[in-house]
Amino acid sequence: TLIYIVGNNGMYFYTITPEIVTARVFWKFIHDAVNYFKENEEFNKKLNMSKVYIFMDNAPIHYKRDERAYYVDEKIYIFYNVPYCCHLNPVEYCFSYLKSHLKKQRIKDQEDLIDKTQQYLDENAENDIKNAVKYTCKIWQNMFVLVLVKLRLH
């Protein structure tokens, strides 16, 4: 299973795990990602760690109350996508780019799949993320414009 976090400026962190992704596995991944971003000098230059937002879909494992409370204390804010609107989540486009690439590959076995996934992410993730974020930002902007127009009409 690939667990993947993307930043709006091309930053990313991922892990590939043979485990079933439970809440424990997921929140350990989030903790590892936050520590990676905090400890990496290059990422710290790009990221203002005083205010960090984590945008998630509505999977049940994303709602572990004690973990969310921990991150609020760390000044990391978690917010959730609109239910059933995966097209508003940039990481979904990143997964789509990856899947499209992998479908064109000859994959021998699970190890080969992992290798090709890692190679693709290492070579393409930053550009894919920037494109996905740019695209989803346009969708969000268009939605807000429509809402404002409707509010003005009423």
CSV table of C-alpha atoms in Angstrom, one decimal:
chain,number,residue,atom,x,y,z
A,1,THR,CA,0.0,0.0,0.0
A,2,LEU,CA,1.2,3.5,-0.9
A,3,ILE,CA,0.6,6.2,1.6
A,4,TYR,CA,1.4,9.6,0.1
A,5,ILE,CA,1.4,13.2,1.4
A,6,VAL,CA,1.9,16.1,-1.0
A,7,GLY,CA,2.5,19.8,-0.3
A,8,ASN,CA,1.3,22.7,-2.3
A,9,ASN,CA,4.9,23.6,-3.4
A,10,GLY,CA,6.0,20.2,-4.7
A,11,MET,CA,7.1,18.7,-1.4
A,12,TYR,CA,6.1,15.1,-0.8
A,13,PHE,CA,6.6,12.2,1.6
A,14,TYR,CA,5.5,8.7,1.0
A,15,THR,CA,5.9,5.2,2.3
A,16,ILE,CA,5.1,1.8,0.8
A,17,THR,CA,4.0,-0.7,3.4
A,18,PRO,CA,2.9,-4.3,3.2
A,19,GLU,CA,0.6,-3.7,6.1
A,20,ILE,CA,-3.1,-3.0,6.0
A,21,VAL,CA,-3.4,0.7,6.6
A,22,THR,CA,-5.2,1.0,9.9
A,23,ALA,CA,-5.5,4.2,11.9
A,24,ARG,CA,-2.4,3.3,13.8
A,25,VAL,CA,-0.3,2.9,10.6
A,26,PHE,CA,-1.8,6.0,9.0
A,27,TRP,CA,-1.2,8.3,12.0
A,28,LYS,CA,2.4,6.9,12.4
A,29,PHE,CA,2.9,7.9,8.8
A,30,ILE,CA,1.6,11.4,9.4
A,31,HIS,CA,3.8,11.7,12.4
A,32,ASP,CA,6.9,10.6,10.4
A,33,ALA,CA,6.0,13.0,7.6
A,34,VAL,CA,5.7,15.9,9.9
A,35,ASN,CA,9.0,15.1,11.6
A,36,TYR,CA,10.6,14.7,8.2
A,37,PHE,CA,9.5,18.1,7.1
A,38,LYS,CA,10.5,19.7,10.4
A,39,GLU,CA,14.0,18.1,10.4
A,40,ASN,CA,14.9,18.6,6.8
A,41,GLU,CA,16.7,21.9,6.3
A,42,GLU,CA,15.7,22.3,2.6
A,43,PHE,CA,12.0,21.8,3.4
A,44,ASN,CA,12.1,24.0,6.4
A,45,LYS,CA,13.3,26.9,4.2
A,46,LYS,CA,10.3,26.3,1.9
A,47,LEU,CA,7.8,25.7,4.7
A,48,ASN,CA,6.7,28.1,7.4
A,49,MET,CA,6.3,25.6,10.2
A,50,SER,CA,4.4,28.1,12.3
A,51,LYS,CA,1.2,27.3,10.4
A,52,VAL,CA,0.8,24.0,8.7
A,53,TYR,CA,-2.4,22.5,7.2
A,54,ILE,CA,-3.0,18.9,6.5
A,55,PHE,CA,-5.9,18.3,4.0
A,56,MET,CA,-7.4,14.8,4.1
A,57,ASP,CA,-10.3,13.0,2.6
A,58,ASN,CA,-13.0,11.5,4.9
A,59,ALA,CA,-11.7,8.0,5.3
A,60,PRO,CA,-12.6,6.7,8.8
A,61,ILE,CA,-8.9,6.2,9.7
A,62,HIS,CA,-8.3,10.0,9.3
A,63,TYR,CA,-10.6,10.8,12.3
A,64,LYS,CA,-8.6,9.4,15.3
A,65,ARG,CA,-9.5,12.0,17.9
A,66,ASP,CA,-6.4,11.8,20.1
A,67,GLU,CA,-4.1,12.1,17.2
A,68,ARG,CA,-5.9,15.2,15.8
A,69,ALA,CA,-5.7,16.8,19.2
A,70,TYR,CA,-1.9,16.2,19.3
A,71,TYR,CA,-1.5,18.1,16.1
A,72,VAL,CA,-3.5,21.0,17.1
A,73,ASP,CA,-1.2,21.4,20.1
A,74,GLU,CA,1.7,21.3,17.6
A,75,LYS,CA,0.1,24.1,15.5
A,76,ILE,CA,-0.7,21.8,12.7
A,77,TYR,CA,-4.3,22.1,11.5
A,78,ILE,CA,-6.2,19.2,10.0
A,79,PHE,CA,-9.1,19.8,7.7
A,80,TYR,CA,-11.2,17.5,5.6
A,81,ASN,CA,-12.3,17.5,2.0
A,82,VAL,CA,-16.0,17.9,1.1
A,83,PRO,CA,-17.5,14.4,1.3
A,84,TYR,CA,-17.6,12.6,-2.1
A,85,CYS,CA,-15.5,15.2,-3.8
A,86,CYS,CA,-12.2,13.5,-4.5
A,87,HIS,CA,-11.7,15.8,-7.5
A,88,LEU,CA,-11.0,18.6,-5.0
A,89,ASN,CA,-8.1,16.7,-3.5
A,90,PRO,CA,-4.7,17.2,-5.2
A,91,VAL,CA,-3.3,13.8,-4.0
A,92,GLU,CA,-6.0,12.0,-6.0
A,93,TYR,CA,-4.6,13.5,-9.2
A,94,CYS,CA,-1.1,12.4,-8.1
A,95,PHE,CA,-2.4,8.9,-7.7
A,96,SER,CA,-4.0,9.1,-11.1
A,97,TYR,CA,-0.7,10.1,-12.7
A,98,LEU,CA,1.1,7.3,-11.0
A,99,LYS,CA,-1.5,4.7,-11.9
A,100,SER,CA,-1.5,5.8,-15.6
A,101,HIS,CA,2.3,5.5,-15.7
A,102,LEU,CA,2.2,2.0,-14.0
A,103,LYS,CA,-0.4,0.7,-16.4
A,104,LYS,CA,2.1,1.2,-19.3
A,105,GLN,CA,4.8,-0.7,-17.5
A,106,ARG,CA,5.7,-4.4,-17.6
A,107,ILE,CA,5.5,-5.4,-14.0
A,108,LYS,CA,7.1,-8.8,-13.1
A,109,ASP,CA,6.2,-9.0,-9.4
A,110,GLN,CA,5.4,-7.1,-6.3
A,111,GLU,CA,9.1,-6.0,-5.8
A,112,ASP,CA,9.2,-4.7,-9.4
A,113,LEU,CA,5.9,-2.8,-8.7
A,114,ILE,CA,7.5,-1.2,-5.6
A,115,ASP,CA,10.7,-0.3,-7.5
A,116,LYS,CA,8.8,1.3,-10.4
A,117,THR,CA,6.5,3.2,-8.1
A,118,GLN,CA,9.5,4.6,-6.1
A,119,GLN,CA,11.4,5.4,-9.3
A,120,TYR,CA,8.4,7.2,-10.8
A,121,LEU,CA,7.7,9.2,-7.6
A,122,ASP,CA,11.4,10.2,-7.2
A,123,GLU,CA,11.5,11.4,-10.8
A,124,ASN,CA,8.0,12.9,-11.2
A,125,ALA,CA,6.4,13.7,-7.9
A,126,GLU,CA,7.4,17.3,-7.6
A,127,ASN,CA,6.1,18.2,-11.0
A,128,ASP,CA,2.9,16.1,-10.7
A,129,ILE,CA,2.2,17.8,-7.3
A,130,LYS,CA,2.6,21.3,-8.7
A,131,ASN,CA,0.2,20.4,-11.6
A,132,ALA,CA,-2.3,18.7,-9.4
A,133,VAL,CA,-2.3,21.6,-6.9
A,134,LYS,CA,-2.6,24.2,-9.7
A,135,TYR,CA,-5.6,22.3,-11.2
A,136,THR,CA,-7.4,21.8,-7.9
A,137,CYS,CA,-6.9,25.4,-6.9
A,138,LYS,CA,-8.6,26.4,-10.1
A,139,ILE,CA,-11.6,24.1,-9.3
A,140,TRP,CA,-11.8,25.6,-5.8
A,141,GLN,CA,-11.6,29.1,-7.1
A,142,ASN,CA,-14.4,28.4,-9.6
A,143,MET,CA,-16.6,26.9,-6.9
A,144,PHE,CA,-16.1,29.9,-4.6
A,145,VAL,CA,-16.9,32.3,-7.5
A,146,LEU,CA,-20.1,30.4,-8.2
A,147,VAL,CA,-21.1,30.5,-4.5
A,148,LEU,CA,-20.5,34.2,-4.3
A,149,VAL,CA,-22.5,34.8,-7.4
A,150,LYS,CA,-25.4,32.7,-6.0
A,151,LEU,CA,-25.2,34.6,-2.7
A,152,ARG,CA,-25.4,38.0,-4.5
A,153,LEU,CA,-28.4,36.8,-6.5
A,154,HIS,CA,-30.4,36.0,-3.4
